[in-house]
Short mmCIF file of C-alpha atoms and ligand atoms in Angstrom, two decimals:
data_model
loop_
_atom_site.label_atom_id
_atom_site.label_comp_id
_atom_site.label_asym_id
_atom_site.label_seq_id
_atom_site.Cartn_x
_atom_site.Cartn_y
_atom_site.Cartn_z
CA MET A 78 -0.38 -55.67 76.88
CA VAL A 79 0.06 -52.09 75.67
CA GLY A 80 0.62 -51.82 71.94
CA GLU A 81 -0.49 -55.39 71.33
CA ARG A 82 -2.25 -54.52 68.10
CA THR A 83 0.59 -52.46 66.66
CA ARG A 84 3.10 -55.23 67.28
CA LEU A 85 1.05 -57.59 65.16
CA THR A 86 3.44 -59.06 62.61
CA PRO A 87 3.17 -62.07 60.29
CA ASP A 88 5.83 -63.84 62.39
CA ARG A 89 3.88 -63.59 65.62
CA ALA A 90 3.04 -67.05 66.95
CA ASP A 91 -0.73 -67.54 67.10
CA ARG A 92 -3.31 -70.07 66.03
CA PHE A 93 -2.39 -69.54 62.37
CA THR A 94 1.28 -70.40 62.90
CA LEU A 95 2.00 -73.66 61.09
CA CYS A 96 5.68 -74.02 62.01
CA GLY A 97 6.46 -77.66 62.76
CA SER A 98 3.01 -78.92 61.69
CA LEU A 99 2.60 -81.90 59.40
CA ALA A 100 1.37 -81.23 55.86
CA ALA A 101 0.10 -83.83 53.39
CA ILE A 102 0.82 -83.00 49.76
CA ALA A 103 -1.75 -84.63 47.48
CA THR A 104 0.29 -85.56 44.43
CA MET A 105 1.35 -88.66 42.56
CA HIS A 106 3.32 -86.76 39.96
CA GLY A 107 6.31 -85.48 41.92
CA LYS A 108 4.91 -82.00 42.65
CA GLU A 109 6.34 -82.24 46.17
CA ARG A 110 9.75 -81.55 44.57
CA VAL A 111 8.75 -77.89 44.15
CA ILE A 112 5.91 -77.51 46.68
CA ALA A 113 7.64 -78.97 49.76
CA PRO A 114 10.76 -76.73 49.78
CA VAL A 115 8.61 -73.59 49.33
CA LEU A 116 6.19 -74.56 52.12
CA SER A 117 8.97 -75.62 54.48
CA ALA A 118 10.89 -72.39 53.98
CA GLY A 119 7.83 -70.12 54.00
CA LEU A 120 5.64 -71.65 56.72
CA GLY A 121 7.88 -74.15 58.49
CA LEU A 122 5.65 -77.08 57.48
CA GLU A 123 6.92 -80.63 57.51
CA CYS A 124 5.70 -82.01 54.19
CA ARG A 125 4.90 -85.61 53.33
CA VAL A 126 3.18 -87.34 50.42
CA PRO A 127 0.49 -89.84 51.46
CA ALA A 128 1.45 -93.27 50.10
CA GLY A 129 -0.91 -94.76 47.54
CA LEU A 130 -2.96 -91.64 46.87
CA ASP A 131 -4.58 -91.89 43.42
CA THR A 132 -5.09 -88.31 42.21
CA ASP A 133 -5.86 -89.57 38.68
CA ARG A 134 -9.34 -90.51 39.82
CA PHE A 135 -10.11 -86.76 39.91
CA GLY A 136 -9.41 -86.52 36.17
CA THR A 137 -6.44 -86.94 33.84
CA PHE A 138 -4.93 -84.75 31.15
CA SER A 139 -4.70 -87.72 28.77
CA ARG A 140 -8.48 -87.88 28.37
CA GLU A 141 -9.17 -91.34 29.83
CA ARG A 142 -10.98 -89.59 32.64
CA ALA A 143 -12.28 -86.05 32.24
CA ARG A 144 -12.14 -83.66 35.17
CA THR A 145 -15.77 -83.04 36.15
CA ALA A 146 -15.24 -80.32 38.78
CA ASN A 147 -13.61 -76.92 38.27
CA ALA A 148 -9.97 -76.49 39.29
CA LEU A 149 -10.73 -75.25 42.83
CA GLU A 150 -13.28 -78.00 43.52
CA ALA A 151 -10.91 -80.64 42.12
CA ALA A 152 -8.09 -79.35 44.37
CA ARG A 153 -10.42 -79.44 47.40
CA GLU A 154 -11.35 -83.05 46.61
CA LYS A 155 -7.66 -83.97 46.48
CA VAL A 156 -7.10 -82.18 49.82
CA ALA A 157 -9.94 -84.19 51.38
CA ALA A 158 -8.45 -87.42 50.01
CA ALA A 159 -5.02 -86.52 51.42
CA PHE A 160 -6.52 -85.80 54.88
CA ALA A 161 -8.35 -89.16 54.77
CA MET A 162 -5.10 -90.97 54.04
CA MET A 163 -3.01 -89.02 56.57
CA PRO A 164 -5.27 -88.29 59.58
CA GLU A 165 -2.34 -86.98 61.63
CA ALA A 166 -1.76 -84.10 59.17
CA ARG A 167 -2.94 -80.65 60.23
CA VAL A 168 -2.63 -79.22 56.73
CA ALA A 169 -3.15 -80.64 53.25
CA ILE A 170 -2.10 -79.13 49.94
CA ALA A 171 -3.18 -79.93 46.40
CA SER A 172 -2.54 -78.35 43.04
CA GLU A 173 -4.50 -78.26 39.82
CA GLY A 174 -3.50 -77.06 36.36
CA SER A 175 -5.73 -75.77 33.57
CA PHE A 176 -4.64 -75.20 29.98
CA GLY A 177 -6.59 -73.62 27.19
CA PRO A 178 -7.01 -70.67 24.85
CA HIS A 179 -6.14 -67.24 26.23
CA PRO A 180 -9.35 -65.23 26.79
CA GLN A 181 -7.92 -62.12 25.06
CA ILE A 182 -5.04 -63.21 22.82
CA PRO A 183 -6.09 -65.33 19.82
CA PHE A 184 -4.19 -68.60 19.23
CA ALA A 185 -2.16 -68.17 22.45
CA PRO A 186 -2.53 -70.95 25.01
CA LEU A 187 -2.74 -69.87 28.63
CA GLY A 188 -1.55 -72.02 31.50
CA ARG A 189 -3.02 -71.59 34.97
CA GLU A 190 -1.84 -73.26 38.14
CA LEU A 191 -3.69 -73.31 41.41
CA VAL A 192 -2.18 -74.51 44.70
CA VAL A 193 -4.62 -74.82 47.60
CA LEU A 194 -3.77 -75.17 51.29
CA ILE A 195 -6.38 -76.12 53.88
CA ASP A 196 -5.70 -76.02 57.64
CA ARG A 197 -8.20 -78.23 59.44
CA VAL A 198 -7.49 -76.64 62.83
CA THR A 199 -8.51 -73.12 61.81
CA GLY A 200 -10.58 -74.10 58.75
CA LEU A 201 -8.57 -71.62 56.72
CA GLU A 202 -8.26 -72.12 52.95
CA ILE A 203 -5.58 -70.17 51.05
CA ALA A 204 -4.95 -70.49 47.31
CA GLY A 205 -1.88 -69.46 45.31
CA HIS A 206 -2.08 -68.77 41.59
CA ASP A 207 0.11 -68.56 38.50
CA ALA A 208 -0.92 -67.62 34.98
CA THR A 209 1.56 -67.80 32.13
CA LEU A 210 1.92 -67.79 28.35
CA ASP A 211 5.25 -69.63 28.77
CA LEU A 212 4.11 -73.23 28.60
CA ARG A 213 4.66 -76.44 26.69
CA TYR A 214 1.11 -77.34 25.76
CA ALA A 215 0.48 -78.37 22.17
CA HIS A 216 -0.55 -81.24 19.92
CA VAL A 217 -0.12 -82.40 16.34
CA ILE A 218 -1.73 -85.02 14.13
CA ALA A 219 1.18 -87.06 12.80
CA ARG A 220 0.82 -89.04 9.57
CA THR A 221 4.47 -90.13 9.75
CA THR A 222 7.06 -90.59 12.48
CA GLN A 223 8.91 -87.57 11.01
CA ASP A 224 5.86 -85.38 11.78
CA ALA A 225 6.06 -86.50 15.40
CA GLU A 226 9.82 -85.96 15.62
CA ALA A 227 9.56 -82.43 14.20
CA PHE A 228 6.81 -81.64 16.73
CA GLY A 229 8.98 -83.03 19.53
CA GLU A 230 11.83 -80.74 18.54
CA ARG A 231 9.54 -77.70 18.68
CA ILE A 232 8.17 -78.35 22.17
CA GLY A 233 11.35 -79.45 23.98
CA PHE A 234 11.19 -83.26 23.78
CA PRO A 235 12.57 -85.35 25.50
CA GLU A 236 12.85 -83.13 28.63
CA HIS A 237 9.13 -82.58 28.05
CA ALA A 238 7.50 -85.99 27.58
CA LEU A 239 4.89 -86.80 24.94
CA ILE A 240 1.62 -88.73 24.81
CA VAL A 241 0.55 -90.62 21.69
CA MET A 242 -3.03 -91.64 20.99
CA GLY A 243 -5.01 -93.09 18.11
CA CYS A 244 -7.12 -90.83 15.90
CA ALA A 245 -10.82 -91.02 15.09
CA GLY A 246 -11.43 -88.54 12.31
CA ASP A 247 -9.06 -85.80 13.43
CA HIS A 248 -9.88 -86.26 17.10
CA PRO A 249 -7.77 -88.01 19.73
CA ASP A 250 -9.09 -91.40 20.81
CA PRO A 251 -7.25 -93.01 23.75
CA HIS A 252 -9.39 -96.15 23.33
CA ILE A 253 -7.69 -96.99 20.01
CA ALA A 254 -4.16 -96.60 21.38
CA LEU A 255 -2.59 -94.73 24.29
CA CYS A 256 1.02 -94.37 25.34
CA LYS A 257 1.97 -91.81 28.03
CA GLY A 258 5.23 -90.48 29.40
CA ILE A 259 7.26 -91.02 26.22
CA THR A 260 10.82 -89.73 26.68
CA THR A 261 12.88 -91.53 24.00
CA SER A 262 12.88 -91.29 20.20
CA GLN A 263 12.55 -95.05 19.94
CA ALA A 264 9.46 -95.19 22.18
CA LEU A 265 7.97 -92.26 20.23
CA ALA A 266 8.53 -93.99 16.86
CA GLU A 267 6.98 -97.22 18.17
CA ALA A 268 3.92 -95.53 19.66
CA VAL A 269 3.36 -93.40 16.55
CA GLY A 270 3.79 -96.49 14.32
CA THR A 271 1.19 -98.41 16.35
CA ALA A 272 -1.33 -95.53 16.29
CA ILE A 273 -0.90 -95.03 12.52
CA ALA A 274 -1.30 -98.77 11.89
CA LEU A 275 -4.55 -98.84 13.93
CA SER A 276 -6.15 -95.54 12.93
CA GLY A 277 -4.22 -94.02 9.99
CA ALA A 278 -2.72 -91.20 12.07
CA ALA A 279 -1.28 -90.51 15.51
CA PHE A 280 -2.47 -87.77 17.85
CA VAL A 281 0.71 -86.56 19.57
CA GLU A 282 0.56 -84.12 22.46
CA THR A 283 2.63 -82.80 25.33
CA ASP A 284 2.35 -84.80 28.55
CA MET A 285 1.06 -82.23 31.05
CA ARG A 286 1.72 -84.28 34.18
CA ALA A 287 4.06 -82.19 36.30
CA HIS A 288 6.93 -84.69 36.52
CA HIS A 289 6.95 -84.90 32.70
CA ASN A 290 6.74 -81.16 32.03
CA PRO A 291 9.51 -79.09 33.66
CA THR A 292 7.98 -75.83 32.37
CA ARG A 293 4.77 -76.67 34.21
CA MET A 294 6.73 -77.66 37.33
CA ARG A 295 8.22 -74.15 37.44
CA ALA A 296 4.72 -72.66 37.18
CA ILE A 297 3.58 -74.80 40.14
CA GLU A 298 6.58 -73.49 42.08
CA ARG A 299 5.55 -69.89 41.33
CA ALA A 300 1.96 -70.63 42.42
CA SER A 301 3.36 -72.12 45.67
CA CYS A 302 5.36 -68.92 46.29
CA ASP A 303 2.19 -66.89 45.66
CA LEU A 304 0.40 -69.05 48.25
CA ILE A 305 3.13 -68.29 50.83
CA ALA A 306 2.93 -64.55 50.11
CA ARG A 307 -0.85 -64.66 50.61
CA TYR A 308 -0.54 -66.69 53.81
CA GLN A 309 1.99 -64.24 55.20
CA SER A 310 -0.22 -61.28 54.32
CA ARG A 311 -2.23 -60.84 57.56
CA CYS A 312 -5.33 -58.76 58.02
CA PRO A 313 -4.34 -55.63 60.03
CA ALA A 314 -7.61 -55.83 61.96
CA CYS A 315 -7.96 -59.54 62.87
CA ALA A 316 -4.58 -61.08 61.85
CA THR A 317 -6.13 -63.76 59.67
CA PRO A 318 -3.82 -64.80 56.79
CA GLY A 319 -4.92 -64.19 53.20
CA PHE A 320 -5.31 -60.40 53.24
CA ALA A 321 -5.16 -60.04 49.46
CA VAL A 322 -5.98 -57.80 46.53
CA THR A 323 -9.61 -58.21 45.53
CA GLN A 324 -9.94 -55.18 43.25
CA ARG A 325 -7.78 -52.77 41.26
CA ILE A 326 -8.78 -49.15 40.79
CA ALA A 327 -7.66 -47.66 37.44
CA GLY A 328 -6.44 -44.09 36.99
CA LEU A 329 -2.64 -43.91 37.40
CA PRO A 330 -1.81 -40.39 36.08
CA CYS A 331 0.14 -39.94 32.85
CA LYS A 332 3.76 -38.82 33.39
CA TRP A 333 3.43 -36.07 30.75
CA CYS A 334 -0.08 -34.64 31.06
CA GLY A 335 -1.39 -36.05 34.33
CA ALA A 336 -4.57 -37.45 32.80
CA PRO A 337 -5.83 -40.72 34.34
CA THR A 338 -4.86 -43.87 32.43
CA ALA A 339 -6.22 -47.41 32.53
CA LEU A 340 -3.28 -48.52 34.68
CA PRO A 341 -4.05 -49.25 38.36
CA LEU A 342 -3.79 -46.34 40.78
CA ALA A 343 -4.66 -48.34 43.86
CA GLU A 344 -5.35 -51.86 45.02
CA VAL A 345 -8.12 -52.84 47.38
CA PHE A 346 -7.23 -55.47 49.98
CA THR A 347 -10.06 -57.35 51.67
CA CYS A 348 -10.16 -59.78 54.59
CA THR A 349 -12.46 -62.73 54.00
CA ALA A 350 -12.67 -63.39 57.75
CA CYS A 351 -13.75 -59.99 59.15
CA GLY A 352 -14.48 -57.95 56.01
CA HIS A 353 -11.80 -55.32 56.80
CA ARG A 354 -10.99 -53.33 53.64
CA GLU A 355 -7.98 -51.17 52.78
CA GLU A 356 -7.03 -49.17 49.71
CA ARG A 357 -3.29 -49.05 49.03
CA SER A 358 -1.46 -47.26 46.22
CA VAL A 359 0.51 -49.53 43.91
CA ILE A 360 4.06 -49.67 45.27
CA GLY A 361 6.70 -47.90 43.20
CA GLN A 362 4.20 -46.50 40.68
CA THR A 363 3.40 -42.79 40.87
CA THR A 364 2.98 -42.02 37.14
CA ALA A 365 2.13 -43.97 34.00
CA ASP A 366 4.25 -44.21 30.86
CA PRO A 367 2.73 -41.80 28.25
CA GLY A 368 2.37 -44.84 25.96
CA ASN A 369 -0.63 -45.79 28.12
CA CYS A 370 -2.23 -42.34 27.83
CA ASP A 371 -5.17 -41.78 25.48
CA LEU A 372 -4.30 -38.05 25.14
CA CYS A 373 -0.51 -38.32 24.58
CA ASN A 374 -0.69 -41.58 22.60
CA PRO A 375 -4.12 -41.72 21.00
ZN1 ZN B 276 -0.75 -38.01 28.80
ZN1 ZN B 277 -9.70 -59.50 59.18
#
């Protein structure tokens, strides 16, 4: 077996090869529409959705049940539930979205998607990520049906569905009234009318469930592609998937003066299995635009 190590490629069949294995996708909101094709093409998995899986018990976006765990823990719980319902599956996959204020940009909402794959033969856990400012995540307090209609026009209703709740003070209260998955003007007017009659105003917000939010569905697809890229990135020393960037080293030289800038010069890849570490220069980047230079563009 001369040259065994050098012929190590991501396609080499070994214990991490998932081609032909059964995968359970933990979703009740149609996420398999984007996750399954990506995982079939990228890893050769045969994807199925366990029948009767209730992922809402891990928390809902419409506030009836708050998510208690963080996104990764919640995804792991869904994976465990999917394995319990489909014992013949080797792999289970779950996704979790988080939406909230951007940590650096004021008033900009940030959407994060996490897709987690766990292989119970090898015990490997690989997560794909997406972070975007392009999302349909907003709410309005409507005093009239016209308020709600104007909001709907801004956020891409009816392709993006809406949720209507009652209001207590200016806060949403699903216990007063709650109507989810609204996709017609008539249903919107009725739900808003009911909420206003009961509480004086209607809290209207985007329905963040994946099958009701095509913008979010595309983000889940990108996170799935990121997962595949990470799975296919093997450690050069031990061949375990998930050899990924864990650190970026700043200092890409300015194109004009050569001074180090804040842009990354190199990326550090680390293997979580054996600890192997490699520094690689950022592909295609040898100099920084002078706009990023403190000397040329103070
Ligand atoms: Zn410069
Ligand atoms: Zn390794």
